[in-house]
């Protein structure tokens, strides 16, 4: 069975600080990896995804993530956060077919202080 | 394009009552998912439909939860009777159902069981 671990439950940063949110997954086969974001009062939105190819994936709003297969990791990064990045971030995985449901981590709440 | 629609947005019931949620996926999306998100956790799959057939309902508590997707378009999820531990946000998501697909989420229904 798949599982996803997000080690940081709550992160507080000042504007312009760099961000890295950890995500590790457990699955024996080929995987697709996702980061979703939920802004306050809004629904889950896709931030970025990795299916194959270049392990460094760029998403919306300046976010990027790197797939490191040997470490089973897919950490999310942003060089300089803004107050508007305050949200909850979820890492998710599904199997290589991409046709199955997502297994989510427990989420990381990011609070950016102005 | 219009997003995934869900109703109601909020529902408060007493334990042992029944409740139903409705979801209308993005037009043309063959795959529909219902997820349960308990406070402080990531979404967890309840059931996955491909058109009007069930792909995965292994985590659906079938003694109290039921779901259908007649005609392969919109879907309803029912809980009868509700328990206190069913308090959660119920999320509907849809995708085209092809490989390397993105799931799009609705706003969710927040259920409170008293």
GROMACS .gro file of C-alpha atoms in nm:
model
  228
    1UNK     CA    1   0.000   0.000   0.000
    2UNK     CA    2   0.108   0.354  -0.067
    3UNK     CA    3   0.176   0.606   0.208
    4UNK     CA    4   0.296   0.966   0.214
    5UNK     CA    5   0.474   1.143   0.499
    6UNK     CA    6   0.493   1.517   0.541
    7UNK     CA    7   0.721   1.586   0.831
    8UNK     CA    8   0.649   1.956   0.878
    9UNK     CA    9   0.301   2.006   1.014
   10UNK     CA   10   0.317   2.380   1.068
   11UNK     CA   11   0.576   2.617   0.923
   12UNK     CA   12   0.601   2.987   0.998
   13UNK     CA   13   0.817   3.206   0.775
   14UNK     CA   14   0.871   3.573   0.715
   15UNK     CA   15   0.816   3.718   0.369
   16UNK     CA   16   1.113   3.669   0.134
   17UNK     CA   17   1.237   3.366   0.327
   18UNK     CA   18   1.307   3.047   0.135
   19UNK     CA   19   1.074   2.752   0.167
   20UNK     CA   20   1.129   2.379   0.157
   21UNK     CA   21   0.854   2.136   0.255
   22UNK     CA   22   0.944   1.772   0.290
   23UNK     CA   23   0.752   1.483   0.134
   24UNK     CA   24   0.847   1.117   0.141
   25UNK     CA   25   0.643   0.836  -0.005
   26UNK     CA   26   0.634   0.464   0.029
   27UNK     CA   27   0.553   0.262  -0.282
   28UNK     CA   28   0.735  -0.015  -0.461
   29UNK     CA   29   0.654   0.070  -0.819
   30UNK     CA   30   0.637   0.360  -1.061
   31UNK     CA   31   0.466   0.662  -0.913
   32UNK     CA   32   0.318   0.993  -1.010
   33UNK     CA   33   0.372   1.272  -0.759
   34UNK     CA   34   0.171   1.584  -0.688
   35UNK     CA   35   0.163   1.890  -0.469
   36UNK     CA   36  -0.177   2.045  -0.406
   37UNK     CA   37  -0.242   2.372  -0.225
   38UNK     CA   38  -0.549   2.486  -0.035
   39UNK     CA   39  -0.570   2.859   0.025
   40UNK     CA   40  -0.794   2.976   0.310
   41UNK     CA   41  -1.158   2.930   0.212
   42UNK     CA   42  -1.074   2.778  -0.125
   43UNK     CA   43  -1.068   2.427  -0.265
   44UNK     CA   44  -0.766   2.209  -0.338
   45UNK     CA   45  -0.572   2.323  -0.642
   46UNK     CA   46  -0.287   2.156  -0.826
   47UNK     CA   47   0.046   2.327  -0.769
   48UNK     CA   48   0.264   2.094  -0.973
   49UNK     CA   49   0.299   1.731  -1.076
   50UNK     CA   50   0.564   1.482  -1.180
   51UNK     CA   51   0.489   1.194  -1.413
   52UNK     CA   52   0.819   1.128  -1.588
   53UNK     CA   53   1.121   1.299  -1.740
   54UNK     CA   54   1.308   1.584  -1.577
   55UNK     CA   55   1.295   1.524  -1.200
   56UNK     CA   56   1.293   1.899  -1.135
   57UNK     CA   57   0.937   2.014  -1.189
   58UNK     CA   58   0.825   2.374  -1.204
   59UNK     CA   59   0.473   2.471  -1.106
   60UNK     CA   60   0.260   2.777  -1.067
   61UNK     CA   61   0.349   3.083  -0.859
   62UNK     CA   62   0.723   3.014  -0.858
   63UNK     CA   63   0.706   2.677  -0.685
   64UNK     CA   64   0.921   2.383  -0.786
   65UNK     CA   65   0.977   2.029  -0.662
   66UNK     CA   66   1.250   1.774  -0.711
   67UNK     CA   67   1.186   1.402  -0.741
   68UNK     CA   68   1.473   1.203  -0.588
   69UNK     CA   69   1.393   0.840  -0.657
   70UNK     CA   70   1.670   0.700  -0.436
   71UNK     CA   71   1.532   0.890  -0.138
   72UNK     CA   72   1.162   0.840  -0.221
   73UNK     CA   73   1.125   1.214  -0.182
   74UNK     CA   74   0.945   1.495  -0.362
   75UNK     CA   75   1.022   1.812  -0.167
   76UNK     CA   76   0.855   2.140  -0.253
   77UNK     CA   77   1.063   2.459  -0.274
   78UNK     CA   78   1.021   2.829  -0.332
   79UNK     CA   79   1.314   3.071  -0.312
   80UNK     CA   80   1.116   3.364  -0.171
   81UNK     CA   81   0.772   3.329  -0.014
   82UNK     CA   82   0.501   3.593  -0.010
   83UNK     CA   83   0.220   3.657   0.237
   84UNK     CA   84  -0.021   3.523  -0.028
   85UNK     CA   85   0.148   3.181  -0.006
   86UNK     CA   86  -0.017   3.128   0.333
   87UNK     CA   87  -0.206   2.803   0.279
   88UNK     CA   88  -0.207   2.431   0.349
   89UNK     CA   89   0.011   2.219   0.121
   90UNK     CA   90  -0.053   1.853   0.049
   91UNK     CA   91   0.181   1.605  -0.113
   92UNK     CA   92   0.011   1.316  -0.293
   93UNK     CA   93   0.103   1.007  -0.491
   94UNK     CA   94  -0.069   0.760  -0.718
   95UNK     CA   95   0.053   0.462  -0.913
   96UNK     CA   96   0.225   0.489  -1.247
   97UNK     CA   97  -0.089   0.440  -1.449
   98UNK     CA   98  -0.223   0.769  -1.319
   99UNK     CA   99  -0.572   0.629  -1.330
  100UNK     CA  100  -0.609   0.560  -0.959
  101UNK     CA  101  -0.696   0.769  -0.659
  102UNK     CA  102  -0.443   0.983  -0.482
  103UNK     CA  103  -0.287   0.896  -0.148
  104UNK     CA  104  -0.230   1.219   0.042
  105UNK     CA  105   0.003   1.320   0.318
  106UNK     CA  106  -0.137   1.488   0.627
  107UNK     CA  107  -0.053   1.834   0.497
  108UNK     CA  108   0.172   2.122   0.603
  109UNK     CA  109   0.021   2.448   0.716
  110UNK     CA  110   0.237   2.737   0.597
  111UNK     CA  111   0.197   3.075   0.761
  112UNK     CA  112   0.386   3.365   0.603
  113UNK     CA  113   0.420   3.673   0.818
  114UNK     CA  114   0.445   4.013   0.649
  115UNK     CA  115  -1.446   2.558  -1.800
  116UNK     CA  116  -1.675   2.511  -1.503
  117UNK     CA  117  -1.525   2.333  -1.207
  118UNK     CA  118  -1.649   2.047  -0.996
  119UNK     CA  119  -1.973   2.143  -0.824
  120UNK     CA  120  -2.081   2.012  -0.485
  121UNK     CA  121  -2.380   2.071  -0.263
  122UNK     CA  122  -2.460   2.143   0.006
  123UNK     CA  123  -2.152   2.331   0.124
  124UNK     CA  124  -2.235   2.278   0.491
  125UNK     CA  125  -2.453   2.031   0.676
  126UNK     CA  126  -2.520   1.981   1.046
  127UNK     CA  127  -2.706   1.669   1.159
  128UNK     CA  128  -2.749   1.465   1.471
  129UNK     CA  129  -2.601   1.120   1.505
  130UNK     CA  130  -2.811   0.838   1.362
  131UNK     CA  131  -2.964   1.072   1.104
  132UNK     CA  132  -2.903   1.030   0.735
  133UNK     CA  133  -2.743   1.276   0.494
  134UNK     CA  134  -2.669   1.293   0.122
  135UNK     CA  135  -2.414   1.488  -0.076
  136UNK     CA  136  -2.422   1.566  -0.446
  137UNK     CA  137  -2.139   1.615  -0.694
  138UNK     CA  138  -2.136   1.725  -1.056
  139UNK     CA  139  -1.796   1.668  -1.219
  140UNK     CA  140  -1.632   1.866  -1.495
  141UNK     CA  141  -1.802   1.795  -1.826
  142UNK     CA  142  -1.642   1.504  -2.008
  143UNK     CA  143  -1.462   1.367  -1.704
  144UNK     CA  144  -1.511   0.991  -1.690
  145UNK     CA  145  -1.356   0.934  -1.349
  146UNK     CA  146  -1.512   1.059  -1.027
  147UNK     CA  147  -1.375   1.028  -0.674
  148UNK     CA  148  -1.518   1.084  -0.329
  149UNK     CA  149  -1.266   1.163  -0.057
  150UNK     CA  150  -1.314   1.215   0.316
  151UNK     CA  151  -1.096   1.475   0.487
  152UNK     CA  152  -1.098   1.468   0.866
  153UNK     CA  153  -0.965   1.778   1.038
  154UNK     CA  154  -0.585   1.775   1.052
  155UNK     CA  155  -0.551   1.494   0.798
  156UNK     CA  156  -0.514   1.466   0.425
  157UNK     CA  157  -0.803   1.351   0.206
  158UNK     CA  158  -0.867   0.977   0.204
  159UNK     CA  159  -1.040   0.795  -0.082
  160UNK     CA  160  -1.385   0.657  -0.014
  161UNK     CA  161  -1.486   0.546  -0.364
  162UNK     CA  162  -1.374   0.582  -0.726
  163UNK     CA  163  -1.604   0.556  -1.028
  164UNK     CA  164  -1.510   0.511  -1.392
  165UNK     CA  165  -1.819   0.623  -1.583
  166UNK     CA  166  -2.096   0.456  -1.381
  167UNK     CA  167  -1.890   0.159  -1.263
  168UNK     CA  168  -1.706   0.129  -0.931
  169UNK     CA  169  -1.327   0.100  -0.962
  170UNK     CA  170  -1.234   0.106  -0.594
  171UNK     CA  171  -1.456   0.111  -0.285
  172UNK     CA  172  -1.222  -0.079  -0.056
  173UNK     CA  173  -1.217   0.201   0.201
  174UNK     CA  174  -1.588   0.279   0.197
  175UNK     CA  175  -1.765   0.179   0.522
  176UNK     CA  176  -2.036  -0.008   0.338
  177UNK     CA  177  -2.249  -0.067   0.647
  178UNK     CA  178  -2.336   0.303   0.653
  179UNK     CA  179  -2.200   0.469   0.339
  180UNK     CA  180  -2.332   0.426  -0.013
  181UNK     CA  181  -2.262   0.603  -0.339
  182UNK     CA  182  -2.394   0.593  -0.690
  183UNK     CA  183  -2.319   0.753  -1.021
  184UNK     CA  184  -2.617   0.695  -1.241
  185UNK     CA  185  -2.568   0.770  -1.611
  186UNK     CA  186  -2.198   0.825  -1.552
  187UNK     CA  187  -2.226   1.195  -1.479
  188UNK     CA  188  -2.322   1.332  -1.138
  189UNK     CA  189  -2.295   1.134  -0.819
  190UNK     CA  190  -2.445   1.114  -0.471
  191UNK     CA  191  -2.284   0.996  -0.150
  192UNK     CA  192  -2.509   0.894   0.138
  193UNK     CA  193  -2.445   0.823   0.503
  194UNK     CA  194  -2.708   0.635   0.700
  195UNK     CA  195  -2.694   0.638   0.998
  196UNK     CA  196  -2.431   0.901   1.070
  197UNK     CA  197  -2.184   0.869   1.355
  198UNK     CA  198  -1.990   1.138   1.537
  199UNK     CA  199  -1.668   1.025   1.368
  200UNK     CA  200  -1.819   1.101   1.026
  201UNK     CA  201  -1.768   1.472   1.091
  202UNK     CA  202  -1.538   1.573   0.808
  203UNK     CA  203  -1.519   1.750   0.475
  204UNK     CA  204  -1.638   1.534   0.187
  205UNK     CA  205  -1.453   1.616  -0.133
  206UNK     CA  206  -1.550   1.523  -0.484
  207UNK     CA  207  -1.287   1.516  -0.758
  208UNK     CA  208  -1.293   1.430  -1.125
  209UNK     CA  209  -1.052   1.357  -1.407
  210UNK     CA  210  -1.065   1.253  -1.772
  211UNK     CA  211  -0.962   0.904  -1.668
  212UNK     CA  212  -0.662   0.887  -1.894
  213UNK     CA  213  -0.308   0.806  -1.788
  214UNK     CA  214  -0.103   1.090  -1.638
  215UNK     CA  215  -0.419   1.274  -1.549
  216UNK     CA  216  -0.488   1.560  -1.310
  217UNK     CA  217  -0.768   1.537  -1.055
  218UNK     CA  218  -0.973   1.851  -1.007
  219UNK     CA  219  -1.141   1.902  -0.672
  220UNK     CA  220  -1.469   2.060  -0.576
  221UNK     CA  221  -1.516   2.293  -0.277
  222UNK     CA  222  -1.630   2.011  -0.051
  223UNK     CA  223  -1.919   1.961   0.190
  224UNK     CA  224  -1.840   2.020   0.555
  225UNK     CA  225  -2.043   1.775   0.767
  226UNK     CA  226  -2.084   1.818   1.139
  227UNK     CA  227  -2.245   1.533   1.330
  228UNK     CA  228  -2.369   1.627   1.677
   0.00000   0.00000   0.00000
